[in-house]
Short mmCIF file of C-alpha atoms in Angstrom, two decimals:
data_model
loop_
_atom_site.label_atom_id
_atom_site.label_comp_id
_atom_site.label_asym_id
_atom_site.label_seq_id
_atom_site.Cartn_x
_atom_site.Cartn_y
_atom_site.Cartn_z
CA UNK A 1 66.50 142.91 70.14
CA UNK A 2 66.22 140.64 73.17
CA UNK A 3 64.22 141.36 76.31
CA UNK A 4 64.03 139.96 79.83
CA UNK A 5 61.02 140.39 82.13
CA UNK A 6 61.28 140.36 85.94
CA UNK A 7 57.99 139.76 87.77
CA UNK A 8 57.33 140.39 91.46
CA UNK A 9 54.14 139.92 93.47
CA UNK A 10 50.65 138.64 92.82
CA UNK A 11 48.95 136.59 90.11
CA UNK A 12 47.71 139.82 88.55
CA UNK A 13 51.34 140.79 87.92
CA UNK A 14 52.09 137.33 86.53
CA UNK A 15 49.14 137.69 84.16
CA UNK A 16 50.25 141.20 83.15
CA UNK A 17 53.78 139.98 82.43
CA UNK A 18 52.53 137.07 80.33
CA UNK A 19 50.48 139.49 78.21
CA UNK A 20 53.48 141.80 77.86
CA UNK A 21 55.65 138.85 76.83
CA UNK A 22 53.20 137.81 74.09
CA UNK A 23 52.79 141.37 72.84
CA UNK A 24 56.55 141.95 72.56
CA UNK A 25 56.99 138.71 70.67
CA UNK A 26 54.26 139.82 68.25
CA UNK A 27 56.45 142.88 67.52
CA UNK A 28 59.38 140.64 66.57
CA UNK A 29 61.34 141.07 69.80
CA UNK A 30 62.84 137.94 71.34
CA UNK A 31 62.65 136.76 74.97
CA UNK A 32 65.93 135.53 76.45
CA UNK A 33 66.63 133.20 79.35
CA UNK A 34 69.76 135.02 80.57
CA UNK A 35 69.59 138.60 81.74
CA UNK A 36 73.11 139.37 80.48
CA UNK A 37 71.86 138.75 76.92
CA UNK A 38 69.00 141.28 77.14
CA UNK A 39 68.82 144.61 75.34
CA UNK A 40 65.63 145.58 77.19
CA UNK A 41 64.80 144.89 80.84
CA UNK A 42 61.20 145.17 82.01
CA UNK A 43 60.48 144.99 85.74
CA UNK A 44 56.91 144.39 86.91
CA UNK A 45 56.84 145.44 90.54
CA UNK A 46 54.76 144.89 93.70
CA UNK A 47 54.35 147.34 96.59
CA UNK A 48 52.15 145.34 98.98
CA UNK A 49 54.99 144.40 101.36
CA UNK A 50 57.59 146.42 103.22
CA UNK A 51 60.44 148.23 101.47
CA UNK A 52 59.68 147.04 97.92
CA UNK A 53 61.48 150.03 96.43
CA UNK A 54 64.75 148.85 97.96
CA UNK A 55 64.45 145.52 96.15
CA UNK A 56 63.89 147.29 92.85
CA UNK A 57 66.71 149.78 93.46
CA UNK A 58 69.05 146.87 94.22
CA UNK A 59 68.01 145.07 91.04
CA UNK A 60 68.43 148.22 88.93
CA UNK A 61 71.87 148.75 90.44
CA UNK A 62 72.87 145.28 89.29
CA UNK A 63 71.36 145.69 85.84
CA UNK A 64 73.23 148.97 85.35
CA UNK A 65 76.45 146.97 84.99
CA UNK A 66 75.16 145.55 81.70
CA UNK A 67 74.91 149.05 80.23
CA UNK A 68 78.55 150.08 80.74
CA UNK A 69 79.76 148.57 77.45
CA UNK A 70 76.32 148.43 75.79
CA UNK A 71 74.84 151.95 75.92
CA UNK A 72 71.79 150.94 73.87
CA UNK A 73 70.51 148.72 76.73
CA UNK A 74 67.60 150.24 78.67
CA UNK A 75 65.04 149.32 81.31
CA UNK A 76 61.36 149.90 81.95
CA UNK A 77 59.83 149.79 85.43
CA UNK A 78 56.14 149.02 85.76
CA UNK A 79 53.49 147.87 88.21
CA UNK A 80 52.59 149.13 91.65
CA UNK A 81 55.97 150.52 92.75
CA UNK A 82 56.24 152.36 89.44
CA UNK A 83 52.80 153.88 90.04
CA UNK A 84 53.97 154.90 93.50
CA UNK A 85 57.47 156.25 92.74
CA UNK A 86 56.71 157.46 89.22
CA UNK A 87 59.23 159.59 87.37
CA UNK A 88 61.69 159.23 90.24
CA UNK A 89 62.98 156.12 88.51
CA UNK A 90 63.78 158.13 85.38
CA UNK A 91 65.67 160.71 87.41
CA UNK A 92 67.63 158.28 89.58
CA UNK A 93 68.63 155.72 86.92
CA UNK A 94 69.72 157.14 83.53
CA UNK A 95 69.24 153.81 81.73
CA UNK A 96 65.59 153.61 82.89
CA UNK A 97 63.72 155.11 79.95
CA UNK A 98 60.18 153.89 80.62
CA UNK A 99 57.95 153.99 83.70
CA UNK A 100 54.44 152.58 83.44
CA UNK A 101 51.62 152.16 85.91
CA UNK A 102 49.01 149.45 86.05
CA UNK A 103 46.65 151.19 83.61
CA UNK A 104 49.59 152.16 81.39
CA UNK A 105 50.58 148.55 80.68
CA UNK A 106 48.37 148.43 77.58
CA UNK A 107 50.44 151.24 76.02
CA UNK A 108 53.86 149.68 76.69
CA UNK A 109 54.35 147.92 73.31
CA UNK A 110 53.82 151.15 71.37
CA UNK A 111 56.03 153.03 73.84
CA UNK A 112 58.84 150.54 73.30
CA UNK A 113 58.57 151.06 69.53
CA UNK A 114 59.13 154.79 70.08
CA UNK A 115 62.03 154.18 72.46
CA UNK A 116 63.75 151.93 69.93
CA UNK A 117 63.49 154.64 67.26
CA UNK A 118 64.80 157.45 69.50
CA UNK A 119 67.52 156.48 71.98
CA UNK A 120 67.30 159.84 73.73
CA UNK A 121 63.59 159.51 74.51
CA UNK A 122 62.20 158.79 77.97
CA UNK A 123 58.51 158.31 78.70
CA UNK A 124 56.07 157.70 81.56
CA UNK A 125 52.62 156.08 81.44
CA UNK A 126 51.19 156.76 84.88
CA UNK A 127 47.67 158.13 84.40
CA UNK A 128 44.69 156.15 85.68
CA UNK A 129 41.82 155.54 83.28
CA UNK A 130 38.14 155.62 84.18
CA UNK A 131 37.44 152.36 82.35
CA UNK A 132 39.14 148.99 82.01
CA UNK A 133 42.01 149.46 79.54
CA UNK A 134 41.25 146.61 77.12
CA UNK A 135 44.28 144.92 75.57
CA UNK A 136 44.84 143.20 72.25
CA UNK A 137 44.55 139.47 72.76
CA UNK A 138 47.87 138.29 71.27
CA UNK A 139 46.63 134.76 71.91
CA UNK A 140 49.32 132.15 71.16
CA UNK A 141 48.71 129.54 68.48
CA UNK A 142 48.83 126.92 71.21
CA UNK A 143 47.53 128.13 74.57
CA UNK A 144 49.07 127.07 77.89
CA UNK A 145 47.30 124.31 79.79
CA UNK A 146 46.48 126.81 82.54
CA UNK A 147 45.76 130.48 81.92
CA UNK A 148 44.92 133.63 83.87
CA UNK A 149 42.18 135.94 82.59
CA UNK A 150 41.80 139.41 84.10
CA UNK A 151 38.17 140.40 84.66
CA UNK A 152 38.72 143.71 86.47
CA UNK A 153 41.34 146.16 87.70
CA UNK A 154 41.64 148.14 90.94
CA UNK A 155 39.63 148.17 94.15
CA UNK A 156 37.13 150.42 95.95
CA UNK A 157 37.45 148.97 99.45
CA UNK A 158 40.31 151.08 100.86
CA UNK A 159 41.15 148.69 103.70
CA UNK A 160 43.28 150.58 106.20
CA UNK A 161 46.50 148.66 105.48
CA UNK A 162 46.21 148.24 101.70
CA UNK A 163 47.96 150.28 99.02
CA UNK A 164 46.18 148.61 96.07
CA UNK A 165 43.50 151.35 95.52
CA UNK A 166 46.33 153.89 95.31
CA UNK A 167 48.54 151.90 92.92
CA UNK A 168 45.90 150.13 90.80
CA UNK A 169 43.17 152.73 91.05
CA UNK A 170 39.43 152.42 91.54
CA UNK A 171 37.57 149.32 90.46
CA UNK A 172 37.07 148.98 86.70
CA UNK A 173 35.23 145.88 85.46
CA UNK A 174 36.07 144.48 82.08
CA UNK A 175 33.37 143.83 79.48
CA UNK A 176 31.85 140.37 79.95
CA UNK A 177 31.80 139.92 76.17
CA UNK A 178 35.58 140.48 76.03
CA UNK A 179 36.16 138.11 78.95
CA UNK A 180 34.09 135.36 77.35
CA UNK A 181 35.77 135.93 73.98
CA UNK A 182 39.24 135.57 75.53
CA UNK A 183 38.26 132.49 77.55
CA UNK A 184 36.70 130.82 74.49
CA UNK A 185 39.81 131.61 72.45
CA UNK A 186 42.08 130.05 75.08
CA UNK A 187 39.98 126.88 75.33
CA UNK A 188 39.87 126.49 71.55
CA UNK A 189 43.69 126.64 71.54
CA UNK A 190 44.11 123.88 74.13
CA UNK A 191 43.74 125.58 77.53
CA UNK A 192 42.15 123.24 80.08
CA UNK A 193 42.07 125.41 83.21
CA UNK A 194 41.24 129.12 83.53
CA UNK A 195 41.64 131.32 86.60
CA UNK A 196 39.59 134.54 86.63
CA UNK A 197 41.57 137.35 88.28
CA UNK A 198 40.66 140.58 90.06
CA UNK A 199 41.41 142.44 93.28
CA UNK A 200 37.86 141.62 94.40
CA UNK A 201 36.12 139.40 91.86
CA UNK A 202 32.92 139.24 93.92
CA UNK A 203 32.21 142.89 93.15
CA UNK A 204 32.65 142.39 89.40
CA UNK A 205 30.24 144.55 87.40
CA UNK A 206 29.11 146.71 90.31
CA UNK A 207 30.97 149.71 88.87
CA UNK A 208 29.04 149.41 85.60
CA UNK A 209 25.79 150.80 87.07
CA UNK A 210 23.81 147.68 86.27
CA UNK A 211 25.04 147.40 82.69
CA UNK A 212 27.07 144.28 83.40
CA UNK A 213 26.16 140.84 84.75
CA UNK A 214 27.01 139.92 88.37
CA UNK A 215 30.02 137.72 89.06
CA UNK A 216 27.85 134.66 89.72
CA UNK A 217 26.45 134.88 86.19
CA UNK A 218 29.88 135.45 84.66
CA UNK A 219 31.07 132.31 86.45
CA UNK A 220 28.26 130.28 84.93
CA UNK A 221 28.89 131.66 81.44
CA UNK A 222 32.60 130.81 81.57
CA UNK A 223 31.90 127.41 83.16
CA UNK A 224 29.60 126.63 80.24
CA UNK A 225 32.27 127.02 77.56
CA UNK A 226 32.63 123.71 75.66
CA UNK A 227 36.00 122.07 76.34
CA UNK A 228 36.85 123.89 79.58
CA UNK A 229 37.71 121.34 82.26
CA UNK A 230 38.62 123.50 85.26
CA UNK A 231 37.67 126.97 86.45
CA UNK A 232 39.06 128.93 89.41
CA UNK A 233 38.91 132.54 90.59
CA UNK A 234 40.76 134.82 92.97
CA UNK A 235 40.64 136.98 95.06
CA UNK A 236 37.39 137.24 97.02
CA UNK A 237 36.39 139.72 99.70
CA UNK A 238 34.16 138.12 102.38
CA UNK A 239 31.84 141.13 102.56
CA UNK A 240 30.86 140.75 98.90
CA UNK A 241 30.56 137.01 98.38
CA UNK A 242 27.12 136.25 96.97
CA UNK A 243 24.94 133.26 97.86
CA UNK A 244 24.77 132.39 94.16
CA UNK A 245 28.58 132.18 94.04
CA UNK A 246 28.51 129.90 97.08
CA UNK A 247 25.85 127.74 95.41
CA UNK A 248 27.97 127.55 92.25
CA UNK A 249 30.55 125.42 94.08
CA UNK A 250 27.92 122.72 94.45
CA UNK A 251 26.37 123.15 91.02
CA UNK A 252 29.14 123.74 88.45
CA UNK A 253 31.21 120.59 87.80
CA UNK A 254 34.14 122.52 86.29
CA UNK A 255 34.37 125.00 89.20
CA UNK A 256 37.21 123.68 91.34
CA UNK A 257 36.43 123.10 95.05
CA UNK A 258 38.90 125.72 96.24
CA UNK A 259 38.36 129.26 97.51
CA UNK A 260 40.93 131.76 98.69
CA UNK A 261 39.02 133.92 101.18
CA UNK A 262 41.23 136.45 103.02
CA UNK A 263 40.40 136.64 106.74
CA UNK A 264 43.28 138.98 107.79
CA UNK A 265 42.38 138.78 111.51
CA UNK A 266 40.19 136.72 113.82
CA UNK A 267 39.52 139.68 116.11
CA UNK A 268 36.38 141.77 115.57
CA UNK A 269 38.20 144.77 117.01
CA UNK A 270 41.04 144.41 114.50
CA UNK A 271 38.67 143.73 111.60
CA UNK A 272 36.85 146.95 112.39
CA UNK A 273 40.11 148.88 112.67
CA UNK A 274 41.25 147.43 109.36
CA UNK A 275 38.02 148.54 107.69
CA UNK A 276 37.13 145.02 106.55
CA UNK A 277 33.36 145.44 107.07
CA UNK A 278 32.59 141.93 108.30
CA UNK A 279 32.86 140.18 111.68
CA UNK A 280 34.27 136.82 112.63
CA UNK A 281 30.71 135.49 112.89
CA UNK A 282 29.99 136.74 109.36
CA UNK A 283 33.06 134.88 108.14
CA UNK A 284 32.10 131.68 109.96
CA UNK A 285 28.62 131.79 108.44
CA UNK A 286 30.17 132.04 104.98
CA UNK A 287 32.39 129.03 105.73
CA UNK A 288 29.40 127.05 106.94
CA UNK A 289 27.44 127.82 103.76
CA UNK A 290 30.44 126.97 101.55
CA UNK A 291 30.92 123.60 103.22
CA UNK A 292 27.20 122.94 103.02
CA UNK A 293 27.27 123.64 99.26
CA UNK A 294 30.57 121.80 98.68
CA UNK A 295 31.67 119.61 101.64
CA UNK A 296 35.13 118.91 100.13
CA UNK A 297 36.00 122.56 99.47
CA UNK A 298 39.58 123.61 100.19
CA UNK A 299 39.80 126.97 101.98
CA UNK A 300 42.92 129.13 102.01
CA UNK A 301 43.39 132.62 103.41
CA UNK A 302 45.57 135.68 104.09
CA UNK A 303 46.48 136.79 107.62
CA UNK A 304 48.17 139.87 109.08
CA UNK A 305 49.87 139.86 112.49
CA UNK A 306 50.92 142.93 114.42
CA UNK A 307 48.40 145.38 112.96
CA UNK A 308 48.56 148.67 114.95
CA UNK A 309 46.88 148.19 118.32
CA UNK A 310 46.76 144.39 118.14
CA UNK A 311 46.77 143.00 121.70
CA UNK A 312 47.63 139.50 122.85
CA UNK A 313 43.90 138.82 123.12
CA UNK A 314 43.35 139.99 119.52
CA UNK A 315 46.09 137.68 118.33
CA UNK A 316 44.68 134.74 120.30
CA UNK A 317 41.34 135.38 118.56
CA UNK A 318 43.16 134.93 115.25
CA UNK A 319 44.79 131.70 116.42
CA UNK A 320 41.42 130.36 117.58
CA UNK A 321 39.74 131.36 114.32
CA UNK A 322 42.40 129.70 112.15
CA UNK A 323 42.07 126.46 114.08
CA UNK A 324 38.28 126.63 114.03
CA UNK A 325 38.03 127.09 110.26
CA UNK A 326 40.82 124.59 109.56
CA UNK A 327 42.39 126.28 106.55
CA UNK A 328 44.26 124.04 104.12
CA UNK A 329 46.96 126.69 103.91
CA UNK A 330 47.45 130.39 104.48
CA UNK A 331 49.70 133.31 103.58
CA UNK A 332 50.63 135.18 106.76
CA UNK A 333 52.69 138.34 107.11
CA UNK A 334 53.89 140.86 109.65
CA UNK A 335 52.10 144.18 109.23
CA UNK A 336 54.20 146.91 107.63
CA UNK A 337 53.30 150.54 106.97
CA UNK A 338 52.64 151.43 103.35
CA UNK A 339 52.85 155.07 102.28
CA UNK A 340 49.57 156.95 102.23
CA UNK A 341 47.31 154.29 103.74
CA UNK A 342 45.24 155.00 106.88
CA UNK A 343 47.03 152.41 109.02
CA UNK A 344 50.35 154.23 108.57
CA UNK A 345 49.12 156.87 111.04
CA UNK A 346 47.51 154.38 113.45
CA UNK A 347 49.03 153.71 116.86
CA UNK A 348 50.33 152.01 118.87
CA UNK A 349 52.71 150.25 116.53
CA UNK A 350 53.63 146.71 117.52
CA UNK A 351 57.29 146.00 118.20
CA UNK A 352 58.96 143.87 115.56
CA UNK A 353 60.05 141.22 118.08
CA UNK A 354 56.42 140.73 119.11
CA UNK A 355 55.28 140.53 115.50
CA UNK A 356 58.00 137.99 114.76
CA UNK A 357 57.02 135.81 117.71
CA UNK A 358 53.32 135.95 116.83
CA UNK A 359 54.00 135.15 113.19
CA UNK A 360 56.10 132.13 114.16
CA UNK A 361 53.31 130.80 116.36
CA UNK A 362 50.69 131.35 113.69
CA UNK A 363 52.77 129.68 111.00
CA UNK A 364 53.49 126.72 113.28
CA UNK A 365 49.74 126.28 113.85
CA UNK A 366 49.07 126.49 110.12
CA UNK A 367 51.86 124.02 109.38
CA UNK A 368 50.24 121.51 111.75
CA UNK A 369 46.82 122.09 110.19
CA UNK A 370 48.22 121.72 106.66
CA UNK A 371 49.96 118.48 107.62
CA UNK A 372 46.72 117.06 109.02
CA UNK A 373 44.65 118.21 106.05
CA UNK A 374 47.12 116.66 103.60
CA UNK A 375 47.28 113.41 105.59
CA UNK A 376 43.51 113.21 105.27
CA UNK A 377 43.84 113.01 101.47
CA UNK A 378 45.85 109.76 101.51
CA UNK A 379 43.91 106.92 99.89
CA UNK A 380 41.69 109.21 97.84
CA UNK A 381 41.49 109.11 94.06
CA UNK A 382 41.90 112.52 92.43
CA UNK A 383 42.14 113.93 88.90
CA UNK A 384 45.53 115.68 88.68
CA UNK A 385 46.26 118.23 85.95
CA UNK A 386 49.98 117.87 85.18
CA UNK A 387 51.93 121.14 84.99
CA UNK A 388 55.41 119.83 84.22
CA UNK A 389 58.43 118.06 85.64
CA UNK A 390 59.08 118.23 89.37
CA UNK A 391 62.22 120.02 90.52
CA UNK A 392 63.18 116.92 92.52
CA UNK A 393 63.38 113.69 90.55
CA UNK A 394 62.86 110.11 91.70
CA UNK A 395 64.47 106.84 90.56
CA UNK A 396 66.48 106.85 87.32
CA UNK A 397 63.90 104.79 85.43
CA UNK A 398 61.12 107.30 86.11
CA UNK A 399 60.40 111.01 85.81
CA UNK A 400 58.64 112.87 88.60
CA UNK A 401 55.83 115.14 87.40
CA UNK A 402 54.00 117.86 89.27
CA UNK A 403 50.34 118.79 89.03
CA UNK A 404 47.41 119.91 91.12
CA UNK A 405 44.24 118.24 92.31
CA UNK A 406 40.91 120.11 92.07
CA UNK A 407 41.49 121.64 95.52
CA UNK A 408 44.73 123.23 94.33
CA UNK A 409 47.03 120.90 96.26
CA UNK A 410 50.42 120.07 94.75
CA UNK A 411 50.70 116.40 93.74
CA UNK A 412 53.87 114.56 92.58
CA UNK A 413 53.51 111.54 90.31
CA UNK A 414 56.24 109.18 89.04
CA UNK A 415 55.92 108.00 85.42
CA UNK A 416 58.15 106.21 82.88
CA UNK A 417 60.89 108.35 81.39
CA UNK A 418 59.66 108.14 77.79
CA UNK A 419 56.26 109.64 78.58
CA UNK A 420 55.68 113.38 78.56
CA UNK A 421 52.33 114.00 80.25
CA UNK A 422 52.42 117.79 80.55
CA UNK A 423 48.85 119.02 80.24
CA UNK A 424 47.26 115.64 80.83
CA UNK A 425 44.51 115.07 83.37
CA UNK A 426 45.55 111.90 85.20
CA UNK A 427 43.55 109.75 87.56
CA UNK A 428 45.77 109.41 90.63
CA UNK A 429 45.58 107.59 93.95
CA UNK A 430 47.17 109.64 96.74
CA UNK A 431 49.69 107.42 98.56
CA UNK A 432 51.74 109.81 100.71
CA UNK A 433 51.42 113.21 102.36
CA UNK A 434 54.41 115.53 102.73
CA UNK A 435 54.81 118.86 104.50
CA UNK A 436 53.33 120.94 101.68
CA UNK A 437 52.40 118.44 98.99
CA UNK A 438 51.17 114.95 98.15
CA UNK A 439 52.51 111.98 96.18
CA UNK A 440 50.31 109.76 94.07
CA UNK A 441 50.27 106.79 91.71
CA UNK A 442 48.46 106.69 88.39
CA UNK A 443 45.33 104.56 88.59
#
């Protein structure tokens, strides 16, 4: 039996899909590169943005065509939209036989075994658990050069706009012993860079009533694993970032000088309305401490425009804040109501034309800042971890490779055709800056 996995949304979903892929292969099922060859479709969904259900409904409508002459073909829908819509997928689409939520992912392999034995069976895995649902490792014989490792699930913050606590549940920290065991196993199999994942990694362990180490200590334990060359983490909430985590950027050589620190708004009034529990001055103090600990740190962020009640003055506060911090890059979005969150009932709503205009201005400012920040890297020597071939190739006698510098910036390097350097850590001199990336030459 062949399967095809569709993945939407965040790095957590990417990590979940990679685990699911490995677990299905361990059962003897085969991944395929073409969806028309699949016997099983698995869709890992995201509900953070507007109208995600429509995207999934459209995809399921297309996939249904493959079942007309192949009645054994079925689909499973998982992730945040599945947690939200639930058994509605089973009722609306006859060929959908499995619905699983974020805590139900761990039970999917066994569920698929049952579905393959009984073609009339349908099942749902939507219950939240009160602890982190530990998964079998299914570590590959040769690990990828870069790997994601989940350290927690869910969130307790309940920001006014965010659906995550409703679709991923309350915060559940994973056992530090299991995290360290997985990280050590990946490194021993050839992994060179690990990214620790969680909705709010800075609050890791706080739900364990003191029985687990704080995130700063977990960072140091992982950073100390022999053979690990790079360590990253995401995502961080500004209200929870600890001084020891900030200090770690200046003290741990393998901890990459890059932090994604969502700001969301530069207006104190909007931050309060969003339930973010920090002010712009709080955020600026964190930035100052980070740059004091690690002067070359790359800062990226998330921003929302058009939150209910946002005035022109509130938006200008965001513009001023973005310019003041000087983010290397940012993800910015127009606010959209999500079902069940507090902001859905907040007023006044901002007209879409105004949100569109504000977003365009914000993204133009960020584009200018990114261009300047990238231009400032020209002439520097950086270690670049090569991820693979670039989509765009250079001269015929070379191959263009893509990797990232310690700050997470995309770097393109031209090398002779006969050399495959995937997974290598190359010393590179940055020679050109582009709109969103850099080009370099091997030293």
